[in-house]
C-alpha atoms as a PDB file:
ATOM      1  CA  UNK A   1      -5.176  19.601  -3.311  1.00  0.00           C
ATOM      2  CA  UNK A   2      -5.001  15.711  -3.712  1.00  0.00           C
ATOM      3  CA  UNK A   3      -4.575  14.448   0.181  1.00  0.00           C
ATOM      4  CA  UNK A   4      -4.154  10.283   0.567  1.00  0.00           C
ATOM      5  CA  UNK A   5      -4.778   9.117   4.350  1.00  0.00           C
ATOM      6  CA  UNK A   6      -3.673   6.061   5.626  1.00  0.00           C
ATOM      7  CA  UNK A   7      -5.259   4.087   8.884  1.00  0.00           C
ATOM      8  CA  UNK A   8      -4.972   0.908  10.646  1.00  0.00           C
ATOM      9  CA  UNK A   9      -1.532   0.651  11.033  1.00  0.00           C
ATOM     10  CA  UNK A  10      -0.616  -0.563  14.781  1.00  0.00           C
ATOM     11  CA  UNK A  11       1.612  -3.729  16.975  1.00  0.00           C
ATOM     12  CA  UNK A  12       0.589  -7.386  16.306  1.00  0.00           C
ATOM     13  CA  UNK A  13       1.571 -10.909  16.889  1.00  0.00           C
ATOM     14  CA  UNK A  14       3.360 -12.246  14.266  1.00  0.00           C
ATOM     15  CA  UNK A  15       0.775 -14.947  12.698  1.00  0.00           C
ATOM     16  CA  UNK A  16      -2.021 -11.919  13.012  1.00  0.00           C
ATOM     17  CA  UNK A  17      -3.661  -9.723  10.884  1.00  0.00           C
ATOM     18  CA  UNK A  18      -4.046  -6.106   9.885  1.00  0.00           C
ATOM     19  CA  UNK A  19      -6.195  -4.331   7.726  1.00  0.00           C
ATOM     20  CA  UNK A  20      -5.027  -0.783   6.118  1.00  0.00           C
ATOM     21  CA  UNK A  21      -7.315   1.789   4.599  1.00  0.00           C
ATOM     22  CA  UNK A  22      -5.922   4.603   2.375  1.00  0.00           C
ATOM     23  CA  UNK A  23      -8.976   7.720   1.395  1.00  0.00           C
ATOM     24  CA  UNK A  24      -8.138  10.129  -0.669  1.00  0.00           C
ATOM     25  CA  UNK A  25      -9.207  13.248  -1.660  1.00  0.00           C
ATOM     26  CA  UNK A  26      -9.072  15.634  -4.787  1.00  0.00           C
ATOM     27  CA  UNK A  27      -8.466  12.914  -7.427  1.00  0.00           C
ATOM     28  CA  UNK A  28     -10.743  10.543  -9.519  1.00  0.00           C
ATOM     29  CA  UNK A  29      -9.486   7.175  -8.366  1.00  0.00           C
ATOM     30  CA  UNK A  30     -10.522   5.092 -10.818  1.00  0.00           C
ATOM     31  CA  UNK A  31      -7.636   7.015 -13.211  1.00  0.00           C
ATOM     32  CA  UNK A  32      -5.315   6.219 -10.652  1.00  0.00           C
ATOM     33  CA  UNK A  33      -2.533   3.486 -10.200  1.00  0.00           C
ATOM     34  CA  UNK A  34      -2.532   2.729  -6.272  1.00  0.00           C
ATOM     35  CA  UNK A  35       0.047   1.214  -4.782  1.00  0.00           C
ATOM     36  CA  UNK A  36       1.414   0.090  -1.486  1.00  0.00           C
ATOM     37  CA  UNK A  37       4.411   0.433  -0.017  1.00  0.00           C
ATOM     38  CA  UNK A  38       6.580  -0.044   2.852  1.00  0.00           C
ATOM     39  CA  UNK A  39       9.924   1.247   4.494  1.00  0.00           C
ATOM     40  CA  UNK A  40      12.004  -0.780   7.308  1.00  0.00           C
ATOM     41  CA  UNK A  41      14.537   1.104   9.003  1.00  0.00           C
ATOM     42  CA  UNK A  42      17.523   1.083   7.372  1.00  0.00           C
ATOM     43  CA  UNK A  43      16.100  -0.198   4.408  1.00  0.00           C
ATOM     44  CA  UNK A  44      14.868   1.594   0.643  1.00  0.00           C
ATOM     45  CA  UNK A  45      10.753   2.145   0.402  1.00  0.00           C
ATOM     46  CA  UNK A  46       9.859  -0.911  -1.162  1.00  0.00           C
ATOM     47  CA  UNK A  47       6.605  -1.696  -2.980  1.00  0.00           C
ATOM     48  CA  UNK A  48       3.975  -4.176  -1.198  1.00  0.00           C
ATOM     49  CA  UNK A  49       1.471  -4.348  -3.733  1.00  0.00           C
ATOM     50  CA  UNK A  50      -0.003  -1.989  -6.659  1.00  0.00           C
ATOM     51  CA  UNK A  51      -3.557  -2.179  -8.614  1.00  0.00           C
ATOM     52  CA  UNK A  52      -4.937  -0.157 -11.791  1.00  0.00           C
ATOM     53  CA  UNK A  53      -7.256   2.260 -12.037  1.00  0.00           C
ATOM     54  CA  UNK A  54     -10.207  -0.587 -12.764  1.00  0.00           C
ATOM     55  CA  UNK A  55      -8.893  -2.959 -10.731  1.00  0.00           C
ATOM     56  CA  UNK A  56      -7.918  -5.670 -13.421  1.00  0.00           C
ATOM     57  CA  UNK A  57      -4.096  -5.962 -12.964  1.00  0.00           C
ATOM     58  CA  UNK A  58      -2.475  -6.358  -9.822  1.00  0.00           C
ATOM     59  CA  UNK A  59       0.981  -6.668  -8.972  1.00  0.00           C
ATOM     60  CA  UNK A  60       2.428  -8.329  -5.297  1.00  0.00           C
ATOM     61  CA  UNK A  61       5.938  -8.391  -4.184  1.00  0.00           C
ATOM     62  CA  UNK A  62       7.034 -12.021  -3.556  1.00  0.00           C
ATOM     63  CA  UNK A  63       7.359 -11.768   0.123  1.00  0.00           C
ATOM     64  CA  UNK A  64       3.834 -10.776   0.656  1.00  0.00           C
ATOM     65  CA  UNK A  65       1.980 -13.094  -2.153  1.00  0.00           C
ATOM     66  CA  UNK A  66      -0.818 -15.522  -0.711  1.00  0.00           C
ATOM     67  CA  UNK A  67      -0.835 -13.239   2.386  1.00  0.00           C
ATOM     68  CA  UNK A  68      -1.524  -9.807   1.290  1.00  0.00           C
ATOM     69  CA  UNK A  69      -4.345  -8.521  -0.893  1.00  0.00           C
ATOM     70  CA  UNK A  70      -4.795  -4.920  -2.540  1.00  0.00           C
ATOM     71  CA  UNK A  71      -8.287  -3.796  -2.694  1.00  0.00           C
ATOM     72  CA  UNK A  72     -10.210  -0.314  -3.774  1.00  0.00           C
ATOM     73  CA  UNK A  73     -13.625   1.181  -4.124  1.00  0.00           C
ATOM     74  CA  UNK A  74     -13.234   3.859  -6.593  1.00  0.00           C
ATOM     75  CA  UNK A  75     -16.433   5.330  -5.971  1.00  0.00           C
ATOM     76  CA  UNK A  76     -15.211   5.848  -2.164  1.00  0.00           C
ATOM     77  CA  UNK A  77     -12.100   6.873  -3.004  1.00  0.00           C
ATOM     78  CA  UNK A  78     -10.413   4.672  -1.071  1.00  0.00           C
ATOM     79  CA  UNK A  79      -7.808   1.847  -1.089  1.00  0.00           C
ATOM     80  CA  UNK A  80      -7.340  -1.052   0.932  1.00  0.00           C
ATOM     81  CA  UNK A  81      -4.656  -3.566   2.280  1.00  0.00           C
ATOM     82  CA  UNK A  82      -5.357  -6.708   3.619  1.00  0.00           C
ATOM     83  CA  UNK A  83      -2.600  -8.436   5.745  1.00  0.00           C
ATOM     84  CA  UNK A  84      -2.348 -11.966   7.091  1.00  0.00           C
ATOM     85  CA  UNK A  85       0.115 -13.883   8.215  1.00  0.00           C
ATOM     86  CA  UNK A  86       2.297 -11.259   9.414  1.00  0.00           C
ATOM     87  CA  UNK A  87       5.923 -11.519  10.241  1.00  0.00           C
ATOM     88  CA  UNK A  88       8.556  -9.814  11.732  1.00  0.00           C
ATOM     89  CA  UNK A  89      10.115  -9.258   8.598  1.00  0.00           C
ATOM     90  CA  UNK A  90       6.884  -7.202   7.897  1.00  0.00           C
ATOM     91  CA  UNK A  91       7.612  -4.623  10.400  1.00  0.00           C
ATOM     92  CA  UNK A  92       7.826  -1.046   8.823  1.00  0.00           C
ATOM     93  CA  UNK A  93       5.861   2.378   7.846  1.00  0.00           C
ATOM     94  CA  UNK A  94       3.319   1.649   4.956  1.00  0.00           C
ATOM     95  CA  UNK A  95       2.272   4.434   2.613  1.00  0.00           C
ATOM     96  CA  UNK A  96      -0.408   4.532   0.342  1.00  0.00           C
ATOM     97  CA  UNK A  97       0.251   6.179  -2.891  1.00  0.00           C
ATOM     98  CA  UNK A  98      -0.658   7.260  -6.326  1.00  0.00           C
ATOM     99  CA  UNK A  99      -0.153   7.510 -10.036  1.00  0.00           C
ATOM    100  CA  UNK A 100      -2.101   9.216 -12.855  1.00  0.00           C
ATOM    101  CA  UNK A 101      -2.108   6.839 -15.821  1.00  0.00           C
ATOM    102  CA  UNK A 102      -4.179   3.594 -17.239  1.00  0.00           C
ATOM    103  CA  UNK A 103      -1.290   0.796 -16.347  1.00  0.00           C
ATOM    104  CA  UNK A 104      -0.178  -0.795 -12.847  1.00  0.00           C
ATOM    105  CA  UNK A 105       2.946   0.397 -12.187  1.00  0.00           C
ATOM    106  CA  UNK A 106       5.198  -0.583  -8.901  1.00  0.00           C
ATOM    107  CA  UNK A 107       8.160   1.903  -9.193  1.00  0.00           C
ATOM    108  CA  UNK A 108       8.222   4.446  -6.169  1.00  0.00           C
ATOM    109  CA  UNK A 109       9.745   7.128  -8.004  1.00  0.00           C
ATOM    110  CA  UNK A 110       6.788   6.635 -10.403  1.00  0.00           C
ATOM    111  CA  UNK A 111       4.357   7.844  -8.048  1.00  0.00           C
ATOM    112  CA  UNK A 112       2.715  11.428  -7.352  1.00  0.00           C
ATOM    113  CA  UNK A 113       0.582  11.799  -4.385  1.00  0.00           C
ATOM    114  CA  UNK A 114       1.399  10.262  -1.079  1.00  0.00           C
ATOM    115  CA  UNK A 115       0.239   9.634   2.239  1.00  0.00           C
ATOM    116  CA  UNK A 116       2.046  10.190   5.956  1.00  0.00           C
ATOM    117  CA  UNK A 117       2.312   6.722   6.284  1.00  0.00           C
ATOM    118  CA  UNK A 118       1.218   4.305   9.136  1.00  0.00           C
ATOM    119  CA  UNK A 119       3.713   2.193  11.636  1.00  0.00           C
ATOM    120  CA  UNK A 120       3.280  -1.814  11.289  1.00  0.00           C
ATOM    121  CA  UNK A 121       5.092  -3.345  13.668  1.00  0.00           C
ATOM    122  CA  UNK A 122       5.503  -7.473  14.324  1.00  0.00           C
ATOM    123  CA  UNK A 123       6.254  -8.467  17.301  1.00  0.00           C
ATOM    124  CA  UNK A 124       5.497 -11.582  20.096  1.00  0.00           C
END
C-alpha cells in the first residue's frame, strides 16, 4: 500500500523557519508529481508548492515564492519543504501528496496518495 508521512510540522514565531519532510512508501518517486499543500480553517486545501518526478519543473503559489522551497530525493523516497519567513497567514495543516504521471501538476483533486497532514501554526 502506498503510505506518505509527513514531519516537522509544529508553533513558531512569525519571521522563523520550519522544515517539513514527507517519506513515502510503496511508490517509485521519481514517477511521481509531489506536491504541497495546505488547509486554514475555514478555508479550501490550497496548493503550497508542487515538483515533477525529476525535479526540473516546479511550481509555487504566489504567497509563498522567495520563501518556500520544494525539495526531493527520489532515491529516499522522500520530499521536502523548506519554510522561511513565516507568517501568520501561513498558519494551517500541510499535507504532502502525490500524483502518478511525467508533468507538475498543482490541482488537489489531481492527486492520489496522501499523507495525515502536519499542524503549522504562526504565532508571537
Amino acid at each position: 500500500q502506498v503510505q506518505l508521512m509527513e514531519s516537522g510540522g509544529g508553533l513558531v514565531q512569525p519571521g522563523g523557519s520550519l522544515r517539513l519532510s514527507c517519506t513515502a512508501s510503496g511508490i517509485t518517486l521519481d514517477t511521481n508529481t509531489m506536491g504541497w499543500f495546505r488547509q486554514a480553517p475555514g478555508k479550501e486545501r490550497e496548493v503550497v508548492a508542487s515538483m515533477s518526478g525529476s525535479g526540473g519543473a516546479t511550481y509555487y503559489e504566489d504567497s509563498v515564492k522567495g520563501r518556500f522551497t520544494i525539495s526531493r530525493d527520489n532515491a529516499k523516497k522522500a520530499a521536502y519543504l523548506q519554510m522561511t519567513t513565516l507568517k501568520p497567514e501561513d498558519t494551517g495543516v500541510y499535507y504532502c501528496a502525490a500524483r502518478p504521471g511525467v508533468g507538475v501538476v498543482h490541482v488537489a483533486e489531481w492527486f492520489n496518495y496522501w499523507g495525515q497532514g502536519t499542524q503549522i501554526t504562526v504565532s508571537s
